[in-house]
Short mmCIF file of C-alpha atoms (C1' of nucleotides) in Angstrom, two decimals:
data_model
loop_
_atom_site.label_atom_id
_atom_site.label_comp_id
_atom_site.label_asym_id
_atom_site.label_seq_id
_atom_site.Cartn_x
_atom_site.Cartn_y
_atom_site.Cartn_z
CA UNK A 1 148.84 158.60 87.29
CA UNK A 2 146.98 158.33 84.03
CA UNK A 3 149.45 158.38 81.22
CA UNK A 4 150.65 156.65 78.17
CA UNK A 5 149.96 153.21 76.85
CA UNK A 6 146.18 152.98 76.84
CA UNK A 7 144.87 156.48 76.34
CA UNK A 8 141.60 155.24 74.88
CA UNK A 9 140.64 153.58 78.14
CA UNK A 10 141.32 156.67 80.17
CA UNK A 11 138.06 157.89 81.58
CA UNK A 12 139.34 160.16 84.30
CA UNK A 13 137.27 163.30 84.50
CA UNK A 14 139.69 165.45 86.41
CA UNK A 15 142.74 163.44 87.33
CA UNK A 16 144.26 165.62 89.98
CA UNK A 17 141.09 166.49 91.86
CA UNK A 18 140.54 165.23 95.36
CA UNK A 19 137.12 163.66 95.66
CA UNK A 20 134.94 161.72 98.01
CA UNK A 21 135.52 158.03 98.44
CA UNK A 22 132.19 157.32 96.82
CA UNK A 23 132.90 159.43 93.79
CA UNK A 24 136.22 157.64 93.34
CA UNK A 25 134.66 154.24 93.77
CA UNK A 26 132.16 155.04 91.06
CA UNK A 27 134.85 156.35 88.76
CA UNK A 28 136.97 153.28 89.30
CA UNK A 29 134.03 150.99 88.64
CA UNK A 30 133.44 152.62 85.28
CA UNK A 31 137.10 152.14 84.45
CA UNK A 32 136.93 148.57 85.69
CA UNK A 33 134.02 147.79 83.38
CA UNK A 34 136.10 148.88 80.41
CA UNK A 35 139.23 147.02 81.47
CA UNK A 36 137.64 143.78 82.69
CA UNK A 37 135.45 143.83 79.61
CA UNK A 38 138.42 144.00 77.30
CA UNK A 39 140.87 141.74 79.10
CA UNK A 40 138.74 139.47 81.23
CA UNK A 41 139.22 138.89 84.94
CA UNK A 42 142.64 137.26 84.88
CA UNK A 43 143.89 139.25 81.94
CA UNK A 44 143.07 142.58 83.55
CA UNK A 45 145.50 144.21 85.95
CA UNK A 46 144.63 146.43 88.84
CA UNK A 47 147.24 148.77 87.47
CA UNK A 48 145.43 149.20 84.18
CA UNK A 49 142.19 149.86 85.98
CA UNK A 50 143.98 152.42 88.11
CA UNK A 51 145.53 154.18 85.14
CA UNK A 52 142.20 154.21 83.32
CA UNK A 53 140.63 155.83 86.36
CA UNK A 54 143.51 158.23 86.91
CA UNK A 55 144.59 156.95 90.31
CA UNK A 56 147.43 154.82 91.62
CA UNK A 57 147.33 151.03 91.66
CA UNK A 58 147.67 150.62 95.42
CA UNK A 59 144.77 152.98 95.91
CA UNK A 60 142.48 150.80 93.87
CA UNK A 61 143.42 147.82 96.01
CA UNK A 62 143.00 149.94 99.10
CA UNK A 63 139.49 151.03 98.17
CA UNK A 64 138.21 147.61 97.19
CA UNK A 65 140.32 145.33 99.33
CA UNK A 66 141.41 143.01 96.56
CA UNK A 67 141.18 142.43 92.83
CA UNK A 68 138.55 139.79 93.44
CA UNK A 69 136.40 142.20 95.40
CA UNK A 70 136.83 144.82 92.72
CA UNK A 71 135.54 142.37 90.17
CA UNK A 72 132.56 141.47 92.33
CA UNK A 73 131.72 145.14 92.72
CA UNK A 74 132.09 145.61 88.98
CA UNK A 75 129.65 142.79 88.27
CA UNK A 76 127.18 144.31 90.72
CA UNK A 77 127.53 147.65 88.97
CA UNK A 78 126.91 146.06 85.59
CA UNK A 79 123.86 144.17 86.81
CA UNK A 80 122.43 147.19 88.57
CA UNK A 81 122.73 149.26 85.40
CA UNK A 82 121.26 146.45 83.32
CA UNK A 83 118.23 145.90 85.50
CA UNK A 84 117.64 149.60 85.96
CA UNK A 85 117.67 150.11 82.21
CA UNK A 86 115.33 147.17 81.76
CA UNK A 87 112.92 148.47 84.36
CA UNK A 88 112.87 151.90 82.79
CA UNK A 89 112.11 150.30 79.45
CA UNK A 90 109.03 148.58 80.81
CA UNK A 91 107.21 151.61 82.18
CA UNK A 92 104.33 152.67 79.97
CA UNK A 93 104.89 149.67 77.73
CA UNK A 94 102.09 147.33 76.75
CA UNK A 95 102.45 143.62 76.10
CA UNK A 96 102.85 144.46 72.44
CA UNK A 97 105.87 146.73 72.67
CA UNK A 98 107.56 145.58 75.85
CA UNK A 99 109.79 143.03 74.10
CA UNK A 100 111.15 145.51 71.59
CA UNK A 101 111.65 148.10 74.31
CA UNK A 102 113.72 145.85 76.57
CA UNK A 103 115.71 144.54 73.60
CA UNK A 104 116.43 148.10 72.65
CA UNK A 105 117.55 148.89 76.18
CA UNK A 106 119.98 145.98 76.02
CA UNK A 107 121.48 147.24 72.80
CA UNK A 108 121.61 150.80 74.08
CA UNK A 109 123.70 149.62 77.02
CA UNK A 110 126.45 148.80 74.54
CA UNK A 111 127.41 152.42 74.95
CA UNK A 112 128.59 151.64 78.48
CA UNK A 113 132.05 150.43 77.62
CA UNK A 114 132.64 146.84 78.65
CA UNK A 115 129.37 146.22 80.46
CA UNK A 116 128.19 143.27 78.39
CA UNK A 117 131.67 141.82 78.05
CA UNK A 118 132.31 141.99 81.78
CA UNK A 119 129.10 140.09 82.45
CA UNK A 120 129.92 137.58 79.73
CA UNK A 121 133.30 137.02 81.33
CA UNK A 122 131.71 136.51 84.72
CA UNK A 123 129.30 133.99 83.21
CA UNK A 124 132.28 131.91 82.13
CA UNK A 125 133.70 131.71 85.64
CA UNK A 126 131.18 129.35 87.11
CA UNK A 127 133.84 127.17 88.67
CA UNK A 128 135.45 130.01 90.60
CA UNK A 129 134.63 129.55 94.27
CA UNK A 130 133.51 133.12 94.90
CA UNK A 131 132.88 134.64 91.50
CA UNK A 132 130.96 131.60 90.29
CA UNK A 133 128.12 131.85 92.81
CA UNK A 134 127.89 135.61 92.29
CA UNK A 135 127.64 135.13 88.54
CA UNK A 136 124.90 132.53 88.92
CA UNK A 137 122.94 134.83 91.21
CA UNK A 138 123.25 137.65 88.69
CA UNK A 139 122.14 135.52 85.80
CA UNK A 140 119.19 134.26 87.81
CA UNK A 141 118.23 137.83 88.66
CA UNK A 142 118.01 138.73 84.98
CA UNK A 143 115.92 135.67 84.31
CA UNK A 144 113.63 136.54 87.22
CA UNK A 145 113.13 139.95 85.68
CA UNK A 146 112.02 138.40 82.41
CA UNK A 147 109.68 136.07 84.19
CA UNK A 148 108.23 138.24 86.96
CA UNK A 149 108.51 141.86 85.82
CA UNK A 150 108.03 141.25 82.13
CA UNK A 151 105.72 138.33 82.60
CA UNK A 152 107.25 136.24 79.83
CA UNK A 153 106.49 132.56 79.57
CA UNK A 154 109.37 130.07 79.71
CA UNK A 155 109.79 129.95 75.97
CA UNK A 156 109.92 133.67 75.42
CA UNK A 157 112.26 134.08 78.38
CA UNK A 158 114.63 131.55 76.89
CA UNK A 159 114.53 133.31 73.55
CA UNK A 160 115.38 136.58 75.23
CA UNK A 161 118.27 135.09 77.13
CA UNK A 162 119.57 133.37 74.00
CA UNK A 163 119.32 136.48 71.87
CA UNK A 164 121.18 138.43 74.54
CA UNK A 165 123.97 135.88 74.70
CA UNK A 166 124.32 136.01 70.93
CA UNK A 167 124.64 139.78 70.94
CA UNK A 168 127.19 139.60 73.75
CA UNK A 169 129.19 137.05 71.84
CA UNK A 170 129.31 139.11 68.69
CA UNK A 171 130.38 142.14 70.66
CA UNK A 172 133.05 140.19 72.54
CA UNK A 173 134.31 138.83 69.23
CA UNK A 174 134.52 142.40 67.93
CA UNK A 175 132.80 141.52 64.71
CA UNK A 176 132.04 145.23 64.50
CA UNK A 177 135.69 145.97 63.86
CA UNK A 178 135.76 143.95 60.66
CA UNK A 179 132.34 145.09 59.53
CA UNK A 180 132.70 146.75 56.18
CA UNK A 181 136.21 145.52 55.51
CA UNK A 182 135.84 141.73 55.68
CA UNK A 183 133.03 140.72 53.31
CA UNK A 184 132.21 137.47 55.11
CA UNK A 185 132.03 139.06 58.54
CA UNK A 186 129.92 141.80 57.04
CA UNK A 187 127.46 139.26 55.70
CA UNK A 188 127.42 137.24 58.92
CA UNK A 189 126.74 140.30 60.97
CA UNK A 190 124.10 141.60 58.59
CA UNK A 191 122.24 138.33 58.45
CA UNK A 192 122.21 138.00 62.22
CA UNK A 193 120.94 141.49 62.86
CA UNK A 194 118.81 142.54 59.94
CA UNK A 195 117.06 145.26 61.91
CA UNK A 196 119.22 146.21 64.88
CA UNK A 197 122.50 146.49 63.06
CA UNK A 198 122.48 150.16 62.10
CA UNK A 199 121.72 151.01 65.69
CA UNK A 200 124.46 148.71 67.00
CA UNK A 201 127.02 150.20 64.66
CA UNK A 202 125.89 153.58 65.84
CA UNK A 203 126.20 152.90 69.53
CA UNK A 204 129.30 150.68 69.74
CA UNK A 205 132.64 152.43 69.81
CA UNK A 206 134.72 150.74 67.14
CA UNK A 207 138.47 150.41 66.89
CA UNK A 208 138.91 151.41 70.50
CA UNK A 209 139.66 149.07 73.40
CA UNK A 210 142.49 147.65 71.38
CA UNK A 211 144.87 145.21 73.00
CA UNK B 1 155.00 114.83 86.43
CA UNK B 2 151.31 114.47 86.95
CA UNK B 3 150.55 114.65 90.59
CA UNK B 4 148.64 116.33 93.26
CA UNK B 5 146.52 119.39 93.27
CA UNK B 6 144.13 118.87 90.37
CA UNK B 7 143.71 115.14 90.00
CA UNK B 8 140.39 115.48 88.28
CA UNK B 9 141.96 117.23 85.34
CA UNK B 10 144.59 114.57 84.87
CA UNK B 11 143.90 112.79 81.62
CA UNK B 12 147.26 111.10 81.11
CA UNK B 13 146.79 107.63 79.73
CA UNK B 14 150.18 106.27 80.63
CA UNK B 15 152.29 108.99 82.16
CA UNK B 16 155.71 107.43 81.92
CA UNK B 17 155.43 106.12 78.39
CA UNK B 18 157.55 107.57 75.63
CA UNK B 19 155.40 108.41 72.65
CA UNK B 20 155.49 110.10 69.28
CA UNK B 21 155.37 113.85 69.08
CA UNK B 22 151.97 113.65 67.47
CA UNK B 23 150.51 111.45 70.15
CA UNK B 24 151.80 113.84 72.82
CA UNK B 25 150.48 116.87 71.00
CA UNK B 26 147.06 115.29 70.86
CA UNK B 27 147.18 114.33 74.52
CA UNK B 28 148.23 117.82 75.51
CA UNK B 29 145.46 119.37 73.42
CA UNK B 30 142.86 117.32 75.26
CA UNK B 31 144.33 118.46 78.56
CA UNK B 32 144.43 122.04 77.28
CA UNK B 33 140.74 121.96 76.42
CA UNK B 34 139.94 121.04 80.01
CA UNK B 35 142.27 123.61 81.56
CA UNK B 36 141.55 126.54 79.24
CA UNK B 37 137.87 125.72 79.50
CA UNK B 38 137.92 125.95 83.26
CA UNK B 39 140.33 128.84 83.79
CA UNK B 40 140.19 130.80 80.57
CA UNK B 41 143.21 131.87 78.55
CA UNK B 42 144.89 134.16 81.04
CA UNK B 43 143.81 132.18 84.07
CA UNK B 44 145.25 128.95 82.75
CA UNK B 45 148.89 128.12 83.27
CA UNK B 46 151.05 126.04 81.00
CA UNK B 47 152.08 124.18 84.11
CA UNK B 48 148.55 123.05 84.86
CA UNK B 49 148.10 121.90 81.27
CA UNK B 50 151.37 120.01 81.56
CA UNK B 51 150.38 118.33 84.81
CA UNK B 52 146.99 117.40 83.41
CA UNK B 53 148.72 115.82 80.44
CA UNK B 54 151.38 114.15 82.54
CA UNK B 55 154.38 115.97 81.11
CA UNK B 56 156.66 118.78 82.26
CA UNK B 57 155.81 122.44 81.77
CA UNK B 58 158.85 123.28 79.62
CA UNK B 59 157.96 120.43 77.32
CA UNK B 60 154.54 121.87 76.62
CA UNK B 61 156.14 125.16 75.68
CA UNK B 62 158.71 123.32 73.62
CA UNK B 63 156.09 121.44 71.62
CA UNK B 64 153.85 124.41 70.92
CA UNK B 65 156.31 127.28 70.96
CA UNK B 66 154.33 129.49 73.32
CA UNK B 67 151.21 129.61 75.43
CA UNK B 68 149.54 131.70 72.77
CA UNK B 69 150.26 129.09 70.11
CA UNK B 70 149.01 126.36 72.39
CA UNK B 71 145.75 128.22 72.76
CA UNK B 72 145.42 128.69 69.01
CA UNK B 73 146.00 124.98 68.49
CA UNK B 74 143.43 124.23 71.19
CA UNK B 75 140.83 126.39 69.46
CA UNK B 76 141.53 124.64 66.18
CA UNK B 77 141.10 121.29 67.88
CA UNK B 78 137.80 122.36 69.37
CA UNK B 79 136.48 123.69 66.07
CA UNK B 80 137.62 120.62 64.16
CA UNK B 81 135.79 118.35 66.59
CA UNK B 82 132.72 120.57 66.51
CA UNK B 83 132.44 120.70 62.75
CA UNK B 84 133.23 117.02 62.37
CA UNK B 85 130.46 116.13 64.81
CA UNK B 86 128.08 118.48 63.00
CA UNK B 87 128.91 116.96 59.63
CA UNK B 88 128.38 113.46 60.92
CA UNK B 89 125.02 114.52 62.29
CA UNK B 90 123.86 115.69 58.88
CA UNK B 91 124.45 112.49 56.90
CA UNK B 92 121.23 110.64 56.18
CA UNK B 93 119.22 113.46 57.74
CA UNK B 94 116.31 115.06 55.95
CA UNK B 95 115.22 118.66 56.27
CA UNK B 96 112.81 117.55 58.94
CA UNK B 97 115.29 116.00 61.38
CA UNK B 98 118.54 117.82 60.58
CA UNK B 99 117.96 120.56 63.14
CA UNK B 100 117.38 118.19 66.02
CA UNK B 101 120.31 116.05 64.95
CA UNK B 102 122.83 118.89 64.90
CA UNK B 103 121.48 120.27 68.15
CA UNK B 104 121.91 116.86 69.68
CA UNK B 105 125.47 116.70 68.38
CA UNK B 106 126.22 120.00 70.07
CA UNK B 107 124.91 118.77 73.39
CA UNK B 108 126.73 115.48 73.04
CA UNK B 109 129.99 117.35 72.67
CA UNK B 110 129.58 118.49 76.26
CA UNK B 111 131.25 115.19 77.11
CA UNK B 112 134.50 116.57 75.70
CA UNK B 113 135.67 118.38 78.80
CA UNK B 114 136.08 122.10 78.23
CA UNK B 115 135.35 122.21 74.52
CA UNK B 116 132.44 124.62 74.64
CA UNK B 117 133.97 126.70 77.38
CA UNK B 118 137.26 127.07 75.53
CA UNK B 119 135.44 128.31 72.46
CA UNK B 120 133.32 130.66 74.54
CA UNK B 121 136.48 132.07 76.07
CA UNK B 122 138.01 132.56 72.66
CA UNK B 123 134.87 134.36 71.52
CA UNK B 124 135.40 136.90 74.26
CA UNK B 125 138.90 137.74 73.13
CA UNK B 126 138.02 139.67 70.01
CA UNK B 127 140.38 142.51 70.85
CA UNK B 128 143.42 140.27 71.18
CA UNK B 129 145.67 140.92 68.18
CA UNK B 130 146.23 137.28 67.28
CA UNK B 131 143.54 135.31 69.10
CA UNK B 132 140.82 137.75 68.07
CA UNK B 133 141.10 137.17 64.33
CA UNK B 134 141.34 133.40 64.85
CA UNK B 135 138.21 133.44 66.98
CA UNK B 136 136.31 135.42 64.38
CA UNK B 137 137.36 133.01 61.64
CA UNK B 138 136.19 130.09 63.75
CA UNK B 139 132.85 131.64 64.52
CA UNK B 140 132.36 132.45 60.85
CA UNK B 141 133.18 128.85 59.94
CA UNK B 142 130.41 127.57 62.18
CA UNK B 143 127.99 130.04 60.69
CA UNK B 144 129.04 128.99 57.19
CA UNK B 145 128.26 125.41 58.10
CA UNK B 146 124.76 126.36 59.17
CA UNK B 147 124.21 128.31 56.00
CA UNK B 148 125.93 126.17 53.36
CA UNK B 149 125.97 122.61 54.68
CA UNK B 150 122.70 122.71 56.57
CA UNK B 151 121.06 125.12 54.19
CA UNK B 152 119.43 127.20 56.90
CA UNK B 153 118.01 130.59 56.12
CA UNK B 154 119.32 133.63 57.95
CA UNK B 155 116.66 133.48 60.63
CA UNK B 156 117.10 129.82 61.47
CA UNK B 157 120.89 130.21 61.45
CA UNK B 158 120.64 133.04 63.95
CA UNK B 159 118.37 130.96 66.17
CA UNK B 160 120.87 128.11 66.09
CA UNK B 161 123.74 130.38 66.95
CA UNK B 162 121.77 132.00 69.77
CA UNK B 163 120.63 128.70 71.24
CA UNK B 164 124.22 127.47 71.16
CA UNK B 165 125.49 130.55 72.95
CA UNK B 166 122.83 130.12 75.63
CA UNK B 167 123.83 126.52 76.25
CA UNK B 168 127.51 127.51 76.41
CA UNK B 169 126.71 130.22 78.90
CA UNK B 170 124.79 127.93 81.20
CA UNK B 171 127.58 125.40 81.08
CA UNK B 172 130.23 128.04 81.74
CA UNK B 173 128.14 129.30 84.65
CA UNK B 174 128.05 125.74 85.97
CA UNK B 175 124.34 125.90 86.62
CA UNK B 176 124.50 122.12 86.55
CA UNK B 177 126.37 122.09 89.83
CA UNK B 178 123.52 123.75 91.69
CA UNK B 179 120.82 121.84 89.89
CA UNK B 180 118.82 119.94 92.45
CA UNK B 181 120.17 121.81 95.45
CA UNK B 182 119.28 125.43 94.68
CA UNK B 183 115.55 125.59 93.92
CA UNK B 184 115.73 128.75 91.83
CA UNK B 185 118.61 127.51 89.68
CA UNK B 186 116.76 124.26 89.28
CA UNK B 187 113.71 126.07 87.97
CA UNK B 188 115.73 128.35 85.72
CA UNK B 189 117.56 125.44 84.21
CA UNK B 190 114.41 123.38 83.80
CA UNK B 191 112.48 126.15 82.15
CA UNK B 192 115.29 126.86 79.72
CA UNK B 193 115.74 123.26 78.68
CA UNK B 194 112.42 121.52 78.98
CA UNK B 195 113.46 118.72 76.64
CA UNK B 196 117.25 118.54 76.52
CA UNK B 197 117.88 118.75 80.24
CA UNK B 198 117.90 115.08 81.19
CA UNK B 199 120.38 114.47 78.43
CA UNK B 200 122.56 117.39 79.48
CA UNK B 201 122.61 116.24 83.07
CA UNK B 202 123.56 112.84 81.80
CA UNK B 203 126.43 113.95 79.62
CA UNK B 204 128.01 116.77 81.64
CA UNK B 205 130.47 115.79 84.33
CA UNK B 206 129.30 117.58 87.46
CA UNK B 207 131.31 118.68 90.44
CA UNK B 208 134.59 118.19 88.61
CA UNK B 209 136.78 120.91 87.15
CA UNK B 210 136.63 122.65 90.46
CA UNK B 211 138.76 125.71 91.00
"C1'" DG C 1 161.47 112.89 73.25
"C1'" DT C 2 161.63 114.64 77.77
"C1'" DC C 3 163.45 116.37 82.04
"C1'" DT C 4 165.68 119.72 85.75
"C1'" DA C 5 167.28 124.07 86.80
"C1'" DT C 6 166.77 128.67 86.45
"C1'" DA C 7 166.45 133.49 84.60
"C1'" DC C 8 163.41 137.02 84.25
"C1'" DC C 9 159.48 139.79 84.54
"C1'" DG C 10 154.76 141.20 85.64
"C1'" DT C 11 151.40 141.64 89.20
"C1'" DG C 12 148.75 141.99 93.73
"C1'" DA C 13 149.35 143.48 97.95
"C1'" DT C 14 151.57 145.91 102.10
"C1'" DA C 15 153.97 149.75 104.64
"C1'" DG C 16 154.12 154.04 105.54
"C1'" DA C 17 154.57 159.12 104.32
"C1'" DC C 18 151.99 163.32 103.17
"C1'" DG D 1 142.19 160.63 100.39
"C1'" DT D 2 146.12 159.45 97.86
"C1'" DC D 3 150.85 158.54 96.68
"C1'" DT D 4 155.76 156.24 96.36
"C1'" DA D 5 158.49 152.48 97.37
"C1'" DT D 6 158.92 147.84 97.72
"C1'" DC D 7 158.32 142.92 98.41
"C1'" DA D 8 156.93 138.18 97.46
"C1'" DC D 9 155.03 135.23 94.43
"C1'" DG D 10 153.91 132.87 90.40
"C1'" DG D 11 154.32 132.11 85.57
"C1'" DT D 12 156.58 131.86 80.77
"C1'" DA D 13 160.32 130.83 78.52
"C1'" DT D 14 165.29 129.35 77.81
"C1'" DA D 15 169.52 126.42 78.47
"C1'" DG D 16 171.20 122.36 78.51
"C1'" DA D 17 171.62 117.42 80.16
"C1'" DC D 18 170.04 112.69 79.41
#
DNA sequence: GTCTATACCGTGATAGAC
DNA sequence: GTCTATCACGGTATAGAC
């Protein structure tokens, strides 16, 4: 049951309702993004995911088979949303605006709690025998999008990747939380994102996801 | 005792020898960099750190007080080495070469097993009540170095940070392991590091640190 | 300075009812 | 489709000897 210690991660729509397996899976995946994003793979518990989704812990395991499988499914979900958003950003965009559009899409995805952080966590698990390969495939898929669908040259693609990693890092660090209170963090953040910052501050939920 | 399951992480110089507290601390920190770098904070166990350092698990806890404290000390160690290497790279460097020099220093540090990965893991723990603030301080310190000691403007500093995060990501993903065998990874890696790659391949230990 | 033994607890997974 | 009960394991930390 969903109750108690982490109310801010609770995303259950209608806790008691009986729903289709697919609906539940989707709901659990959204919860998993938030939990894995905050705690990382090993730090997250299937119980916390379950509570965030408003179901019981054994049911989460039942639906996905194992914690490892749940994480794999969560990565897939994150990548699917990412690439879909990117693709949508490229329609009706000329070579002039396409970069800004896709960058914007990346920042907009910050509103999906834990999406970037979950991917960032996966990217750090390269030496895991099953998660590692999946993470590499996912990363390669994003790169392929930059190269093939966006038609970027190697240099621009690298810049895109690098910029994305920097944004992810600053989000994972939760620099946002100290923005405005700690003068140095404020300056660091400002100087790194002279243009995007207002939008980031607008779209990122601050002070939530607390440990 | 150091034995068995993860021989490649064993860095004990002389397992049986009795040494000063400070020597042991240092030895354990080097082991901790490798273990935390591979497994992350929650995935790592104090026992694996102990075995890698050639001491008993309770002794690691005894010396550092707790796993959390050990991790904080490990981050400090990583940052100290990073900033020291950066500083050394800036002496006798003019405005023309300083960028290349510091970048080179960053890549060279890949030879310290787990250093970049440990920092990357810390950077993802922004919402942890005690590790989060420490990680933010560390990140800010690096940024301060770019700004004050290297005298970079905001734009160049951001580029440096971003490039660093990209390198960290690719290392954490262990793209190196598939380099040469997987054609797509090979191309991705090549196109991202047209110049540095030979050096990276030279300095990064491949196929070790396996799960 | 360093070990062995061990207490204790959190977590993933299974069994089985409804 | 979903829960409750429960088990087995692994991991941190403590006690205390050498």
